[in-house]
Short mmCIF file of C-alpha atoms in Angstrom, two decimals:
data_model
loop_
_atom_site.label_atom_id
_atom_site.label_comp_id
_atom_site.label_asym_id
_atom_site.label_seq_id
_atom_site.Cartn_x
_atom_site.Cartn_y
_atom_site.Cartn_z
CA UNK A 11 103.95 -8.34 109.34
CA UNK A 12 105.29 -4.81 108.05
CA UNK A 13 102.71 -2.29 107.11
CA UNK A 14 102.63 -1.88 102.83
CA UNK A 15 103.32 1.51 101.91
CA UNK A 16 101.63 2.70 98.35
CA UNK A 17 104.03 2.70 95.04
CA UNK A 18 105.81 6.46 95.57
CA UNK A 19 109.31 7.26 96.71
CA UNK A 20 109.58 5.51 100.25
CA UNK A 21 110.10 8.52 102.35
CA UNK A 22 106.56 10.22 100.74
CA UNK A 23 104.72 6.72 101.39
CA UNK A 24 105.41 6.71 104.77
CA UNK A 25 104.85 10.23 105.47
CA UNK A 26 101.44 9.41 103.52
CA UNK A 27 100.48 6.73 105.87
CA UNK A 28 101.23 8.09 109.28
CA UNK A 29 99.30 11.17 107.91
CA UNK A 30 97.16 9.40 107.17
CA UNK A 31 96.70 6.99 110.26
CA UNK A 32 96.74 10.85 112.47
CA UNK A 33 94.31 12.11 110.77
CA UNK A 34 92.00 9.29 111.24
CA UNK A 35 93.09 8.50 114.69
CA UNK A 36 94.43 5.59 114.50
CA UNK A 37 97.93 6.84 115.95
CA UNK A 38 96.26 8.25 119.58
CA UNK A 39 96.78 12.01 120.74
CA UNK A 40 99.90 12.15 123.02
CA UNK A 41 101.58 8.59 122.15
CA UNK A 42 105.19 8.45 121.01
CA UNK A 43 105.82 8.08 118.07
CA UNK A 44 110.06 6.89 118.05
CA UNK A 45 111.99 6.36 115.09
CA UNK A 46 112.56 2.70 116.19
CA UNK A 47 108.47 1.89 116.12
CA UNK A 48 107.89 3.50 112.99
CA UNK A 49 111.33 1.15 111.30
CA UNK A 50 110.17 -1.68 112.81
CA UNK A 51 106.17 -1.43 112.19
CA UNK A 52 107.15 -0.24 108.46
CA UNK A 53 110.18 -2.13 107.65
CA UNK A 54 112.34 0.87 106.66
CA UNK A 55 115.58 2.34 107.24
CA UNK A 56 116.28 4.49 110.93
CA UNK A 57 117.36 7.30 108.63
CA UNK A 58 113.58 6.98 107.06
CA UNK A 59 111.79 6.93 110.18
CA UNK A 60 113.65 9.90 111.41
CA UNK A 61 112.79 11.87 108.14
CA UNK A 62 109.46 11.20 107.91
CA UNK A 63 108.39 11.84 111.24
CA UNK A 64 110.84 15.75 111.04
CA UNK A 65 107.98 15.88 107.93
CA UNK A 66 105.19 15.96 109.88
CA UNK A 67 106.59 17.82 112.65
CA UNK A 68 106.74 20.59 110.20
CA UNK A 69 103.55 19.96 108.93
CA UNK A 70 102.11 20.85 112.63
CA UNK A 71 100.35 16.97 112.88
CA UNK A 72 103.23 15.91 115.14
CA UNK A 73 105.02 18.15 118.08
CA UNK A 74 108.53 17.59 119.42
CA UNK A 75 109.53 18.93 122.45
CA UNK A 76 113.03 18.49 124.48
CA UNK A 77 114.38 14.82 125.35
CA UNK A 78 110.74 13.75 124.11
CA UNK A 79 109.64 11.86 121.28
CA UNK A 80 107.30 12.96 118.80
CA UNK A 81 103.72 12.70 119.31
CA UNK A 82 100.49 14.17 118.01
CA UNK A 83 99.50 17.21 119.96
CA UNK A 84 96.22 17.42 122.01
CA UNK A 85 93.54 19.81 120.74
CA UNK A 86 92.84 21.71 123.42
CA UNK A 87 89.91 24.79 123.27
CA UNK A 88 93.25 26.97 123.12
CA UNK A 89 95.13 25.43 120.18
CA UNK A 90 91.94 25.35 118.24
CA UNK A 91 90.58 28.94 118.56
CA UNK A 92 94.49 30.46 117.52
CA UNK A 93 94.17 27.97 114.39
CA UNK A 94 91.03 29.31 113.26
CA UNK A 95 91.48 32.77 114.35
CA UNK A 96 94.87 32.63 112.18
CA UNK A 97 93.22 31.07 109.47
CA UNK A 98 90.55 33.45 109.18
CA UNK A 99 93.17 36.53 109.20
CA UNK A 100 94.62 35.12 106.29
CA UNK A 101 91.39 33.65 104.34
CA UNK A 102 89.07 35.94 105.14
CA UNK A 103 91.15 38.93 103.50
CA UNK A 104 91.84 37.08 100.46
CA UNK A 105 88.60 36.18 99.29
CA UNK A 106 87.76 39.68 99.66
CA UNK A 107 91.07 40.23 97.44
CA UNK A 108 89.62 37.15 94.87
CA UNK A 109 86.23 38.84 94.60
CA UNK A 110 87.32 42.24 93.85
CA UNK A 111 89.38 41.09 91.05
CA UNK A 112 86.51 38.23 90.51
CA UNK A 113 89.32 36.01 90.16
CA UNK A 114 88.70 31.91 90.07
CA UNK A 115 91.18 29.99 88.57
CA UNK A 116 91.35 26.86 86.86
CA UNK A 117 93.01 25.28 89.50
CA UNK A 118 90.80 26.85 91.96
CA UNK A 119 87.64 24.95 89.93
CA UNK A 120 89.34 21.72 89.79
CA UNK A 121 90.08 21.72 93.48
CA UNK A 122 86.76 21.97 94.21
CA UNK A 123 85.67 19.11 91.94
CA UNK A 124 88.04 17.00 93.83
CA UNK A 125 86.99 18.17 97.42
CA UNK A 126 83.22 17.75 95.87
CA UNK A 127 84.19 14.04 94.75
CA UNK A 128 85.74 13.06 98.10
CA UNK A 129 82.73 14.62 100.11
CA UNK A 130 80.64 12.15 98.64
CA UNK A 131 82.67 9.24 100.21
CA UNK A 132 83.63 8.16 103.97
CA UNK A 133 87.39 8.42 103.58
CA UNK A 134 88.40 10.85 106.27
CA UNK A 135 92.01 11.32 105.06
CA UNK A 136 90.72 11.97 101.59
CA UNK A 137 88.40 14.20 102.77
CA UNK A 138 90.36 16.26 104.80
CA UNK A 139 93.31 16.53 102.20
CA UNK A 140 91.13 17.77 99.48
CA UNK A 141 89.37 20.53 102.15
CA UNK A 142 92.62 21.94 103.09
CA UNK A 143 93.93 21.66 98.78
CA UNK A 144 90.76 23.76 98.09
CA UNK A 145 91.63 26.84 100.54
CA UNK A 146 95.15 26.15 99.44
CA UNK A 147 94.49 26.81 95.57
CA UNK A 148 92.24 29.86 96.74
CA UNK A 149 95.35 31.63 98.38
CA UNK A 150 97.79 30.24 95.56
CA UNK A 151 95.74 32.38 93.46
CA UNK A 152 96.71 35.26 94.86
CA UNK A 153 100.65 34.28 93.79
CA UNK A 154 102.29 35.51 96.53
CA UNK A 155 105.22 33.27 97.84
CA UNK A 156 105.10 34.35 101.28
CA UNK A 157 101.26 34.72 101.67
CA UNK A 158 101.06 30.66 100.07
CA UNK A 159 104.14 29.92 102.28
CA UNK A 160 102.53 31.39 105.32
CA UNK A 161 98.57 30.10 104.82
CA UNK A 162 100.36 26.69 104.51
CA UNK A 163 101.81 26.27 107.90
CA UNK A 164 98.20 27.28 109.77
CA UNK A 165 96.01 25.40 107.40
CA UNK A 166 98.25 22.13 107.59
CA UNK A 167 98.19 22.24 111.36
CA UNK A 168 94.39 23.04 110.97
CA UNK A 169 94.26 19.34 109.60
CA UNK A 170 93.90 17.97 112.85
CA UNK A 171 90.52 19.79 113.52
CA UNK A 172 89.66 19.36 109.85
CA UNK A 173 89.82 15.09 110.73
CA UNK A 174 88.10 15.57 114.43
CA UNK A 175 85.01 17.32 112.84
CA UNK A 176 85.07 14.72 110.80
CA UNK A 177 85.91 12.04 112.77
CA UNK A 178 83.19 12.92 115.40
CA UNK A 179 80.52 13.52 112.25
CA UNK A 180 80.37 17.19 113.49
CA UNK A 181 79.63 18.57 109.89
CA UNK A 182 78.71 16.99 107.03
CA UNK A 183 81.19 17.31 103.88
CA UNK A 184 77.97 18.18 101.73
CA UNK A 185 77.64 21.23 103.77
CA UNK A 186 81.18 21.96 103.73
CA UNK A 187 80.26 21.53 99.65
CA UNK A 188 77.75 24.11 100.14
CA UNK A 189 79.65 26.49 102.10
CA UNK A 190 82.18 26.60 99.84
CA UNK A 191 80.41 26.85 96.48
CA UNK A 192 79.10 30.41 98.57
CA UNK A 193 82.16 32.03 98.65
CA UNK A 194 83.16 30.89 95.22
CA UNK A 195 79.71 32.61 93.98
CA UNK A 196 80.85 35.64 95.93
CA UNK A 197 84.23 35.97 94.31
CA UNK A 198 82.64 34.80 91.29
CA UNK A 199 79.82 38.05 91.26
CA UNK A 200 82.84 40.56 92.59
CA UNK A 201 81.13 40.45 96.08
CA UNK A 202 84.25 41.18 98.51
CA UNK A 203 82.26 41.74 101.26
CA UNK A 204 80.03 38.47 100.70
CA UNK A 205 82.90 36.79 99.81
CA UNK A 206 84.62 37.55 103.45
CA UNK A 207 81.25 37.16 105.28
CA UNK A 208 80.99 33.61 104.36
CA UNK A 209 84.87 32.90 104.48
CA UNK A 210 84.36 33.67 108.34
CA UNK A 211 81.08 32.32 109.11
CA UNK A 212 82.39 29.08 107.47
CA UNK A 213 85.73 29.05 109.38
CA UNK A 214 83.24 29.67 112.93
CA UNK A 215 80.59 27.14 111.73
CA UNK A 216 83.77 24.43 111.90
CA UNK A 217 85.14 25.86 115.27
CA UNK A 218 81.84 26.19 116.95
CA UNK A 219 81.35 22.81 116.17
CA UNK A 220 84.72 21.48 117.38
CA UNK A 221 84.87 23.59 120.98
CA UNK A 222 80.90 21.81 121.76
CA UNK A 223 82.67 18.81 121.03
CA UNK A 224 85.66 19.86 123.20
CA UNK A 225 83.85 20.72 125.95
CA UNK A 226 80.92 18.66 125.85
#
């Protein structure tokens, strides 16, 4: 029986549920993922398959390389560390920016009422969506196109050690909650040191976490 998608355009459904299904590992690190199982296991167009899957490729959740079909990269200790340490040169710096103009926005205080809502529950997916919207509103704030453009690409990559700390019960959203409402105080009292103290201790809480798990 074909796998429902939820009431959206086609193509964003099904990108929605193999996200979805990767980040809670129910599509397995280094399986294919081909354009025919997706149409057949979803009921859709070739055409759709094809597109959805080029999606997430450029989301970093899936990796193509030559003659090879898509599949969901390993996290090795390597691939990890460059996320974080990429995410940190671009987060760390701009909460330092936020806090010495104290600026929060609206949409900053509604993304954390969201992530804050979805801690509370089990939903992986959710959970991990609403993290990486959170940092995401915190750089939008800034409103630079190619700062947004570029934090984007690491932190949607980062997804897939977002959902393993998760996954594994590594770190508990309500201390993610915590961590987070710390560097919005910071930013909040005009603290840019503060604020990029705790925007890299919370970045190497997550990745200390993950590599034990890694190695262990």
């Amino acid at each position: 029986m074909p796998i429902r998608l939820a009431t959206q355009s086609i193509g964003d459904a099904l990108v929605a549920s193999l996200r979805e299904r990767i980040l809670t590992d129910q599509i397995s690190v280094g399986a294919p993922l081909t354009e025919a199982s997706v149409s057949t296991d979803y009921d859709v167009a070739r055409q759709t398959a094809k597109a959805a899957i080029e999606r997430l490729v450029g989301e970093g959740l899936l990796e193509r390389t030559a003659h090879r079909s898509a599949r969901v990269p390993e996290l090795d200790e390597a691939r990890v560390r460059d996320l974080y340490f990429a995410r940190g040169v671009v987060e760390v710096r701009a909460y330092q920016l936020l806090a010495k103009r104290r600026l929060l926005t609206e949409e900053v205080g509604r993304a954390h009422k969201v992530f804050r809502a979805a801690a509370s529950g089990t939903d992986v997916a959710s959970i991990v969506q609403t993290d990486v919207e959170f940092h995401r509103a915190l750089i939008d704030s800034l409103e630079s196109e190619r700062l947004s453009r570029a934090h984007r690409l690491i932190i949607n990559e980062n997804r897939l050690c977002l959902a393993q700390v998760q996954n594994a019960h590594l770190l508990g959203p309500e201390e993610i909650t915590r961590e987070h409402e710390g560097i919005l105080a910071a930013i909040r009292d005009g603290d840019p040191l503060r604020a990029g103290e705790l925007g890299q201790q919370h970045l190497e809480h997550a990745e200390r976490k993950l590599l034990t798990h890694l190695q262990g």
